[in-house]
């Protein structure tokens, strides 16, 4: 329900493919750390600083993953590469 519709995703994908210098697409608010190769670049989704979501590959809906800790990502551009660290908050 919160994803781009198919036509918009195809348009965005076409733009990304035309611009090989796109190092990464970084986004969040999915409540789970996800990394994927898409249209010639890497997509990095930041986990939640509150709680994570249960992995649901069937797309049946959102369920909080009780017991999975909050986390965040730190991105570092060293001048030629983007390095991403996913850090888990520990009590």
mmCIF file of N, CA, C and O in Angstrom:
data_model
loop_
_atom_site.group_PDB
_atom_site.id
_atom_site.type_symbol
_atom_site.label_atom_id
_atom_site.label_comp_id
_atom_site.label_asym_id
_atom_site.label_seq_id
_atom_site.Cartn_x
_atom_site.Cartn_y
_atom_site.Cartn_z
ATOM 1 N N UNK A 1 0.800 -1.196 0.000
ATOM 2 C CA UNK A 1 0.000 0.000 0.000
ATOM 3 C C UNK A 1 0.843 1.260 0.000
ATOM 4 O O UNK A 1 0.387 2.285 -0.494
ATOM 5 N N UNK A 2 2.065 1.206 0.533
ATOM 6 C CA UNK A 2 2.892 2.408 0.560
ATOM 7 C C UNK A 2 3.939 2.410 -0.545
ATOM 8 O O UNK A 2 4.702 3.343 -0.649
ATOM 9 N N UNK A 3 3.968 1.384 -1.363
ATOM 10 C CA UNK A 3 4.949 1.295 -2.438
ATOM 11 C C UNK A 3 4.544 2.158 -3.622
ATOM 12 O O UNK A 3 3.391 2.551 -3.764
ATOM 13 N N UNK A 4 5.515 2.437 -4.489
ATOM 14 C CA UNK A 4 5.197 3.103 -5.744
ATOM 15 C C UNK A 4 4.328 2.191 -6.597
ATOM 16 O O UNK A 4 4.501 0.973 -6.571
ATOM 17 N N UNK A 5 3.427 2.781 -7.373
ATOM 18 C CA UNK A 5 2.681 1.950 -8.318
ATOM 19 C C UNK A 5 3.643 1.495 -9.417
ATOM 20 O O UNK A 5 4.756 2.030 -9.554
ATOM 21 N N UNK A 6 3.261 0.499 -10.183
ATOM 22 C CA UNK A 6 4.150 -0.123 -11.169
ATOM 23 C C UNK A 6 4.675 0.879 -12.197
ATOM 24 O O UNK A 6 5.863 0.855 -12.553
ATOM 25 N N UNK A 7 3.829 1.782 -12.662
ATOM 26 C CA UNK A 7 4.261 2.760 -13.667
ATOM 27 C C UNK A 7 5.309 3.721 -13.087
ATOM 28 O O UNK A 7 6.321 4.017 -13.737
ATOM 29 N N UNK A 8 5.096 4.178 -11.857
ATOM 30 C CA UNK A 8 6.049 5.090 -11.214
ATOM 31 C C UNK A 8 7.369 4.384 -10.931
ATOM 32 O O UNK A 8 8.442 4.964 -11.114
ATOM 33 N N UNK A 9 7.310 3.139 -10.491
ATOM 34 C CA UNK A 9 8.536 2.369 -10.243
ATOM 35 C C UNK A 9 9.307 2.180 -11.537
ATOM 36 O O UNK A 9 10.546 2.273 -11.558
ATOM 37 N N UNK A 10 8.618 1.914 -12.643
ATOM 38 C CA UNK A 10 9.284 1.754 -13.940
ATOM 39 C C UNK A 10 9.944 3.058 -14.378
ATOM 40 O O UNK A 10 11.068 3.043 -14.899
ATOM 41 N N UNK A 11 9.281 4.188 -14.153
ATOM 42 C CA UNK A 11 9.863 5.486 -14.500
ATOM 43 C C UNK A 11 11.107 5.772 -13.671
ATOM 44 O O UNK A 11 12.126 6.223 -14.196
ATOM 45 N N UNK A 12 11.028 5.517 -12.368
ATOM 46 C CA UNK A 12 12.185 5.720 -11.505
ATOM 47 C C UNK A 12 13.324 4.788 -11.920
ATOM 48 O O UNK A 12 14.479 5.203 -12.010
ATOM 49 N N UNK A 13 13.004 3.525 -12.204
ATOM 50 C CA UNK A 13 14.019 2.571 -12.635
ATOM 51 C C UNK A 13 14.713 3.010 -13.912
ATOM 52 O O UNK A 13 15.932 2.863 -14.060
ATOM 53 N N UNK A 14 13.972 3.574 -14.854
ATOM 54 C CA UNK A 14 14.555 4.055 -16.108
ATOM 55 C C UNK A 14 15.531 5.202 -15.856
ATOM 56 O O UNK A 14 16.606 5.271 -16.460
ATOM 57 N N UNK A 15 15.183 6.087 -14.930
ATOM 58 C CA UNK A 15 16.080 7.195 -14.578
ATOM 59 C C UNK A 15 17.359 6.652 -13.959
ATOM 60 O O UNK A 15 18.466 7.064 -14.316
ATOM 61 N N UNK A 16 17.227 5.723 -13.011
ATOM 62 C CA UNK A 16 18.396 5.147 -12.346
ATOM 63 C C UNK A 16 19.303 4.442 -13.357
ATOM 64 O O UNK A 16 20.528 4.588 -13.321
ATOM 65 N N UNK A 17 18.727 3.679 -14.286
ATOM 66 C CA UNK A 17 19.528 2.980 -15.306
ATOM 67 C C UNK A 17 20.303 3.960 -16.196
ATOM 68 O O UNK A 17 21.405 3.656 -16.625
ATOM 69 N N UNK A 18 19.719 5.110 -16.491
ATOM 70 C CA UNK A 18 20.377 6.105 -17.352
ATOM 71 C C UNK A 18 21.531 6.813 -16.653
ATOM 72 O O UNK A 18 22.375 7.422 -17.307
ATOM 73 N N UNK A 19 21.549 6.762 -15.339
ATOM 74 C CA UNK A 19 22.558 7.505 -14.577
ATOM 75 C C UNK A 19 23.419 6.542 -13.762
ATOM 76 O O UNK A 19 23.170 6.305 -12.580
ATOM 77 N N UNK A 20 24.444 6.014 -14.419
ATOM 78 C CA UNK A 20 25.325 5.024 -13.803
ATOM 79 C C UNK A 20 26.083 5.517 -12.593
ATOM 80 O O UNK A 20 26.648 4.720 -11.845
ATOM 81 N N UNK A 21 26.124 6.837 -12.393
ATOM 82 C CA UNK A 21 26.844 7.379 -11.240
ATOM 83 C C UNK A 21 26.042 7.288 -9.947
ATOM 84 O O UNK A 21 26.557 7.598 -8.878
ATOM 85 N N UNK A 22 24.787 6.834 -10.032
ATOM 86 C CA UNK A 22 23.993 6.693 -8.805
ATOM 87 C C UNK A 22 24.601 5.561 -7.979
ATOM 88 O O UNK A 22 24.559 4.400 -8.363
ATOM 89 N N UNK A 23 25.208 5.919 -6.874
ATOM 90 C CA UNK A 23 25.910 4.958 -6.022
ATOM 91 C C UNK A 23 24.945 4.087 -5.236
ATOM 92 O O UNK A 23 25.163 2.897 -5.055
ATOM 93 N N UNK A 24 23.868 4.708 -4.744
ATOM 94 C CA UNK A 24 22.961 3.970 -3.877
ATOM 95 C C UNK A 24 21.673 4.757 -3.684
ATOM 96 O O UNK A 24 21.684 5.972 -3.711
ATOM 97 N N UNK A 25 20.600 4.051 -3.481
ATOM 98 C CA UNK A 25 19.347 4.657 -3.051
ATOM 99 C C UNK A 25 19.204 4.296 -1.581
ATOM 100 O O UNK A 25 19.237 3.123 -1.217
ATOM 101 N N UNK A 26 19.090 5.320 -0.742
ATOM 102 C CA UNK A 26 19.000 5.115 0.699
ATOM 103 C C UNK A 26 17.629 5.602 1.153
ATOM 104 O O UNK A 26 17.217 6.722 0.833
ATOM 105 N N UNK A 27 16.922 4.748 1.871
ATOM 106 C CA UNK A 27 15.596 5.129 2.352
ATOM 107 C C UNK A 27 15.322 4.413 3.670
ATOM 108 O O UNK A 27 16.137 3.644 4.154
ATOM 109 N N UNK A 28 14.172 4.651 4.217
ATOM 110 C CA UNK A 28 13.844 4.040 5.496
ATOM 111 C C UNK A 28 12.356 3.989 5.730
ATOM 112 O O UNK A 28 11.563 4.078 4.809
ATOM 113 N N UNK A 29 12.020 3.828 6.967
ATOM 114 C CA UNK A 29 10.657 3.727 7.466
ATOM 115 C C UNK A 29 9.942 2.480 6.947
ATOM 116 O O UNK A 29 8.775 2.506 6.588
ATOM 117 N N UNK A 30 10.663 1.389 6.936
ATOM 118 C CA UNK A 30 10.078 0.097 6.574
ATOM 119 C C UNK A 30 10.139 -0.843 7.783
ATOM 120 O O UNK A 30 9.569 -1.915 7.775
ATOM 121 N N UNK A 31 10.828 -0.429 8.834
ATOM 122 C CA UNK A 31 10.962 -1.208 10.069
ATOM 123 C C UNK A 31 11.701 -2.530 9.856
ATOM 124 O O UNK A 31 11.411 -3.516 10.528
ATOM 125 N N UNK A 32 12.639 -2.536 8.919
ATOM 126 C CA UNK A 32 13.471 -3.707 8.689
ATOM 127 C C UNK A 32 14.634 -3.275 7.799
ATOM 128 O O UNK A 32 14.441 -2.548 6.835
ATOM 129 N N UNK A 33 15.858 -3.722 8.121
ATOM 130 C CA UNK A 33 17.016 -3.464 7.259
ATOM 131 C C UNK A 33 16.917 -4.375 6.038
ATOM 132 O O UNK A 33 16.769 -5.589 6.176
ATOM 133 N N UNK A 34 16.952 -3.766 4.856
ATOM 134 C CA UNK A 34 16.866 -4.527 3.608
ATOM 135 C C UNK A 34 17.881 -3.949 2.634
ATOM 136 O O UNK A 34 18.014 -2.722 2.518
ATOM 137 N N UNK A 35 18.602 -4.802 1.936
ATOM 138 C CA UNK A 35 19.511 -4.389 0.877
ATOM 139 C C UNK A 35 19.193 -5.196 -0.359
ATOM 140 O O UNK A 35 18.991 -6.407 -0.271
ATOM 141 N N UNK A 36 19.158 -4.513 -1.505
ATOM 142 C CA UNK A 36 18.848 -5.201 -2.758
ATOM 143 C C UNK A 36 19.523 -4.490 -3.920
ATOM 144 O O UNK A 36 19.724 -3.263 -3.878
ATOM 145 N N UNK A 37 19.866 -5.233 -4.954
ATOM 146 C CA UNK A 37 20.342 -4.661 -6.204
ATOM 147 C C UNK A 37 19.103 -4.358 -7.038
ATOM 148 O O UNK A 37 18.226 -5.196 -7.196
ATOM 149 N N UNK A 38 19.001 -3.122 -7.554
ATOM 150 C CA UNK A 38 17.834 -2.732 -8.344
ATOM 151 C C UNK A 38 18.254 -1.741 -9.418
ATOM 152 O O UNK A 38 18.860 -0.709 -9.112
ATOM 153 N N UNK A 39 17.986 -2.071 -10.639
ATOM 154 C CA UNK A 39 18.222 -1.174 -11.785
ATOM 155 C C UNK A 39 19.667 -0.693 -11.857
ATOM 156 O O UNK A 39 19.947 0.449 -12.219
ATOM 157 N N UNK A 40 20.593 -1.557 -11.498
ATOM 158 C CA UNK A 40 22.013 -1.233 -11.615
ATOM 159 C C UNK A 40 22.635 -0.536 -10.430
ATOM 160 O O UNK A 40 23.797 -0.141 -10.481
ATOM 161 N N UNK A 41 21.903 -0.370 -9.360
ATOM 162 C CA UNK A 41 22.473 0.235 -8.158
ATOM 163 C C UNK A 41 22.008 -0.554 -6.940
ATOM 164 O O UNK A 41 21.254 -1.520 -7.051
ATOM 165 N N UNK A 42 22.480 -0.166 -5.785
ATOM 166 C CA UNK A 42 22.092 -0.817 -4.537
ATOM 167 C C UNK A 42 21.035 0.021 -3.843
ATOM 168 O O UNK A 42 21.127 1.251 -3.811
ATOM 169 N N UNK A 43 20.027 -0.637 -3.306
ATOM 170 C CA UNK A 43 19.025 0.026 -2.474
ATOM 171 C C UNK A 43 19.280 -0.423 -1.041
ATOM 172 O O UNK A 43 19.396 -1.617 -0.762
ATOM 173 N N UNK A 44 19.387 0.528 -0.141
ATOM 174 C CA UNK A 44 19.636 0.239 1.261
ATOM 175 C C UNK A 44 18.512 0.848 2.093
ATOM 176 O O UNK A 44 18.333 2.070 2.101
ATOM 177 N N UNK A 45 17.746 -0.003 2.743
ATOM 178 C CA UNK A 45 16.634 0.447 3.578
ATOM 179 C C UNK A 45 17.073 0.384 5.036
ATOM 180 O O UNK A 45 17.532 -0.659 5.517
ATOM 181 N N UNK A 46 16.919 1.493 5.718
ATOM 182 C CA UNK A 46 17.320 1.587 7.122
ATOM 183 C C UNK A 46 16.276 0.924 8.025
ATOM 184 O O UNK A 46 15.078 1.076 7.799
ATOM 185 N N UNK A 47 16.721 0.215 9.047
ATOM 186 C CA UNK A 47 15.772 -0.327 10.021
ATOM 187 C C UNK A 47 15.191 0.800 10.873
ATOM 188 O O UNK A 47 15.573 1.956 10.738
ATOM 189 N N UNK A 48 14.312 0.434 11.757
ATOM 190 C CA UNK A 48 13.641 1.413 12.606
ATOM 191 C C UNK A 48 14.405 1.645 13.909
ATOM 192 O O UNK A 48 14.975 0.722 14.477
ATOM 193 N N UNK A 49 14.358 2.876 14.384
ATOM 194 C CA UNK A 49 14.929 3.182 15.698
ATOM 195 C C UNK A 49 13.938 2.870 16.811
ATOM 196 O O UNK A 49 14.252 3.047 17.984
ATOM 197 N N UNK A 50 12.744 2.404 16.449
ATOM 198 C CA UNK A 50 11.728 2.046 17.445
ATOM 199 C C UNK A 50 11.618 0.528 17.562
ATOM 200 O O UNK A 50 12.004 -0.055 18.575
ATOM 201 N N UNK A 51 11.103 -0.126 16.530
ATOM 202 C CA UNK A 51 10.937 -1.587 16.543
ATOM 203 C C UNK A 51 10.975 -2.083 15.105
ATOM 204 O O UNK A 51 10.765 -1.307 14.169
ATOM 205 N N UNK A 52 11.258 -3.359 14.941
ATOM 206 C CA UNK A 52 11.358 -3.943 13.607
ATOM 207 C C UNK A 52 10.044 -4.639 13.247
ATOM 208 O O UNK A 52 9.182 -4.862 14.087
ATOM 209 N N UNK A 53 9.930 -4.998 11.983
ATOM 210 C CA UNK A 53 8.765 -5.738 11.497
ATOM 211 C C UNK A 53 9.161 -7.190 11.257
ATOM 212 O O UNK A 53 10.309 -7.491 10.916
ATOM 213 N N UNK A 54 8.224 -8.076 11.452
ATOM 214 C CA UNK A 54 8.436 -9.488 11.143
ATOM 215 C C UNK A 54 8.686 -9.610 9.642
ATOM 216 O O UNK A 54 8.044 -8.924 8.838
ATOM 217 N N UNK A 55 9.631 -10.455 9.251
ATOM 218 C CA UNK A 55 9.871 -10.695 7.827
ATOM 219 C C UNK A 55 8.645 -11.388 7.254
ATOM 220 O O UNK A 55 8.240 -12.449 7.718
ATOM 221 N N UNK A 56 8.040 -10.749 6.257
ATOM 222 C CA UNK A 56 6.826 -11.275 5.640
ATOM 223 C C UNK A 56 7.011 -11.269 4.130
ATOM 224 O O UNK A 56 6.694 -10.290 3.465
ATOM 225 N N UNK A 57 7.553 -12.347 3.590
ATOM 226 C CA UNK A 57 7.812 -12.420 2.161
ATOM 227 C C UNK A 57 6.542 -12.630 1.361
ATOM 228 O O UNK A 57 6.533 -12.462 0.145
ATOM 229 N N UNK A 58 5.448 -12.958 2.012
ATOM 230 C CA UNK A 58 4.182 -13.164 1.331
ATOM 231 C C UNK A 58 3.329 -11.911 1.234
ATOM 232 O O UNK A 58 2.285 -11.925 0.595
ATOM 233 N N UNK A 59 3.751 -10.830 1.885
ATOM 234 C CA UNK A 59 3.025 -9.578 1.805
ATOM 235 C C UNK A 59 1.663 -9.594 2.466
ATOM 236 O O UNK A 59 0.726 -8.980 1.990
ATOM 237 N N UNK A 60 1.550 -10.285 3.590
ATOM 238 C CA UNK A 60 0.245 -10.423 4.250
ATOM 239 C C UNK A 60 -0.075 -9.279 5.199
ATOM 240 O O UNK A 60 -1.182 -9.186 5.701
ATOM 241 N N UNK A 61 0.880 -8.422 5.477
ATOM 242 C CA UNK A 61 0.599 -7.299 6.358
ATOM 243 C C UNK A 61 1.707 -7.068 7.354
ATOM 244 O O UNK A 61 2.686 -7.804 7.412
ATOM 245 N N UNK A 62 1.564 -6.013 8.143
ATOM 246 C CA UNK A 62 2.575 -5.611 9.103
ATOM 247 C C UNK A 62 2.343 -6.269 10.448
ATOM 248 O O UNK A 62 1.226 -6.287 10.954
ATOM 249 N N UNK A 63 3.419 -6.796 11.004
ATOM 250 C CA UNK A 63 3.388 -7.324 12.365
ATOM 251 C C UNK A 63 4.703 -6.940 13.030
ATOM 252 O O UNK A 63 5.779 -7.156 12.466
ATOM 253 N N UNK A 64 4.623 -6.351 14.219
ATOM 254 C CA UNK A 64 5.829 -5.954 14.934
ATOM 255 C C UNK A 64 6.619 -7.182 15.364
ATOM 256 O O UNK A 64 6.046 -8.178 15.792
ATOM 257 N N UNK A 65 7.933 -7.082 15.233
ATOM 258 C CA UNK A 65 8.827 -8.171 15.636
ATOM 259 C C UNK A 65 9.261 -7.912 17.078
ATOM 260 O O UNK A 65 10.265 -7.252 17.332
ATOM 261 N N UNK A 66 8.504 -8.420 17.995
ATOM 262 C CA UNK A 66 8.812 -8.239 19.413
ATOM 263 C C UNK A 66 10.125 -8.954 19.707
ATOM 264 O O UNK A 66 10.331 -10.084 19.313
ATOM 265 N N UNK A 67 11.025 -8.258 20.358
ATOM 266 C CA UNK A 67 12.304 -8.871 20.700
ATOM 267 C C UNK A 67 13.436 -8.462 19.772
ATOM 268 O O UNK A 67 14.591 -8.664 20.108
ATOM 269 N N UNK A 68 13.143 -7.920 18.599
ATOM 270 C CA UNK A 68 14.210 -7.412 17.735
ATOM 271 C C UNK A 68 14.512 -5.979 18.142
ATOM 272 O O UNK A 68 13.610 -5.158 18.250
ATOM 273 N N UNK A 69 15.776 -5.668 18.387
ATOM 274 C CA UNK A 69 16.121 -4.350 18.921
ATOM 275 C C UNK A 69 16.037 -3.237 17.880
ATOM 276 O O UNK A 69 16.096 -3.485 16.669
ATOM 277 N N UNK A 70 15.930 -1.993 18.339
ATOM 278 C CA UNK A 70 16.024 -0.845 17.446
ATOM 279 C C UNK A 70 17.395 -0.836 16.757
ATOM 280 O O UNK A 70 18.372 -1.394 17.278
ATOM 281 N N UNK A 71 17.460 -0.194 15.614
ATOM 282 C CA UNK A 71 18.723 -0.114 14.889
ATOM 283 C C UNK A 71 18.730 1.135 14.021
ATOM 284 O O UNK A 71 17.717 1.823 13.883
ATOM 285 N N UNK A 72 19.884 1.443 13.457
ATOM 286 C CA UNK A 72 20.018 2.599 12.571
ATOM 287 C C UNK A 72 21.191 2.347 11.633
ATOM 288 O O UNK A 72 21.946 1.388 11.802
ATOM 289 N N UNK A 73 21.323 3.187 10.633
ATOM 290 C CA UNK A 73 22.440 3.056 9.700
ATOM 291 C C UNK A 73 23.299 4.311 9.743
ATOM 292 O O UNK A 73 22.794 5.420 9.885
ATOM 293 N N UNK A 74 24.593 4.108 9.627
ATOM 294 C CA UNK A 74 25.556 5.196 9.490
ATOM 295 C C UNK A 74 26.159 5.073 8.101
ATOM 296 O O UNK A 74 26.623 3.992 7.708
ATOM 297 N N UNK A 75 26.148 6.166 7.336
ATOM 298 C CA UNK A 75 26.693 6.174 5.986
ATOM 299 C C UNK A 75 27.947 7.037 5.980
ATOM 300 O O UNK A 75 27.956 8.145 6.530
ATOM 301 N N UNK A 76 29.001 6.534 5.354
ATOM 302 C CA UNK A 76 30.262 7.262 5.276
ATOM 303 C C UNK A 76 30.736 7.277 3.832
ATOM 304 O O UNK A 76 30.940 6.212 3.226
ATOM 305 N N UNK A 77 30.888 8.470 3.268
ATOM 306 C CA UNK A 77 31.424 8.636 1.925
ATOM 307 C C UNK A 77 32.900 8.978 2.078
ATOM 308 O O UNK A 77 33.250 10.009 2.649
ATOM 309 N N UNK A 78 33.770 8.112 1.581
ATOM 310 C CA UNK A 78 35.206 8.329 1.753
ATOM 311 C C UNK A 78 35.841 9.049 0.566
ATOM 312 O O UNK A 78 37.055 9.106 0.457
ATOM 313 N N UNK A 79 35.012 9.565 -0.322
ATOM 314 C CA UNK A 79 35.520 10.275 -1.491
ATOM 315 C C UNK A 79 35.360 9.483 -2.771
ATOM 316 O O UNK A 79 35.339 10.042 -3.853
ATOM 317 N N UNK A 80 35.239 8.164 -2.628
ATOM 318 C CA UNK A 80 35.046 7.331 -3.820
ATOM 319 C C UNK A 80 34.066 6.187 -3.593
ATOM 320 O O UNK A 80 33.591 5.598 -4.553
ATOM 321 N N UNK A 81 33.776 5.895 -2.343
ATOM 322 C CA UNK A 81 32.867 4.792 -2.021
ATOM 323 C C UNK A 81 31.948 5.192 -0.873
ATOM 324 O O UNK A 81 32.359 5.927 0.019
ATOM 325 N N UNK A 82 30.727 4.668 -0.919
ATOM 326 C CA UNK A 82 29.796 4.858 0.190
ATOM 327 C C UNK A 82 29.811 3.587 1.023
ATOM 328 O O UNK A 82 29.527 2.497 0.519
ATOM 329 N N UNK A 83 30.155 3.718 2.287
ATOM 330 C CA UNK A 83 30.204 2.587 3.208
ATOM 331 C C UNK A 83 29.045 2.752 4.196
ATOM 332 O O UNK A 83 28.888 3.819 4.791
ATOM 333 N N UNK A 84 28.234 1.706 4.342
ATOM 334 C CA UNK A 84 27.090 1.761 5.236
ATOM 335 C C UNK A 84 27.256 0.751 6.356
ATOM 336 O O UNK A 84 27.563 -0.410 6.097
ATOM 337 N N UNK A 85 27.057 1.203 7.576
ATOM 338 C CA UNK A 85 27.079 0.336 8.753
ATOM 339 C C UNK A 85 25.662 0.302 9.330
ATOM 340 O O UNK A 85 25.052 1.356 9.524
ATOM 341 N N UNK A 86 25.149 -0.884 9.602
ATOM 342 C CA UNK A 86 23.887 -1.003 10.308
ATOM 343 C C UNK A 86 24.216 -1.348 11.751
ATOM 344 O O UNK A 86 24.871 -2.344 12.031
ATOM 345 N N UNK A 87 23.805 -0.475 12.655
ATOM 346 C CA UNK A 87 24.132 -0.628 14.071
ATOM 347 C C UNK A 87 22.874 -0.958 14.843
ATOM 348 O O UNK A 87 21.836 -0.326 14.663
ATOM 349 N N UNK A 88 22.968 -1.951 15.709
ATOM 350 C CA UNK A 88 21.847 -2.381 16.529
ATOM 351 C C UNK A 88 21.999 -1.745 17.913
ATOM 352 O O UNK A 88 23.070 -1.790 18.507
ATOM 353 N N UNK A 89 20.921 -1.168 18.397
ATOM 354 C CA UNK A 89 20.932 -0.570 19.729
ATOM 355 C C UNK A 89 20.868 -1.683 20.757
ATOM 356 O O UNK A 89 19.981 -2.532 20.712
ATOM 357 N N UNK A 90 21.831 -1.692 21.659
ATOM 358 C CA UNK A 90 21.899 -2.730 22.689
ATOM 359 C C UNK A 90 21.662 -2.078 24.044
ATOM 360 O O UNK A 90 22.192 -1.018 24.329
ATOM 361 N N UNK A 91 20.860 -2.740 24.847
ATOM 362 C CA UNK A 91 20.591 -2.218 26.207
ATOM 363 C C UNK A 91 21.858 -2.140 27.014
ATOM 364 O O UNK A 91 22.729 -2.892 26.971
#
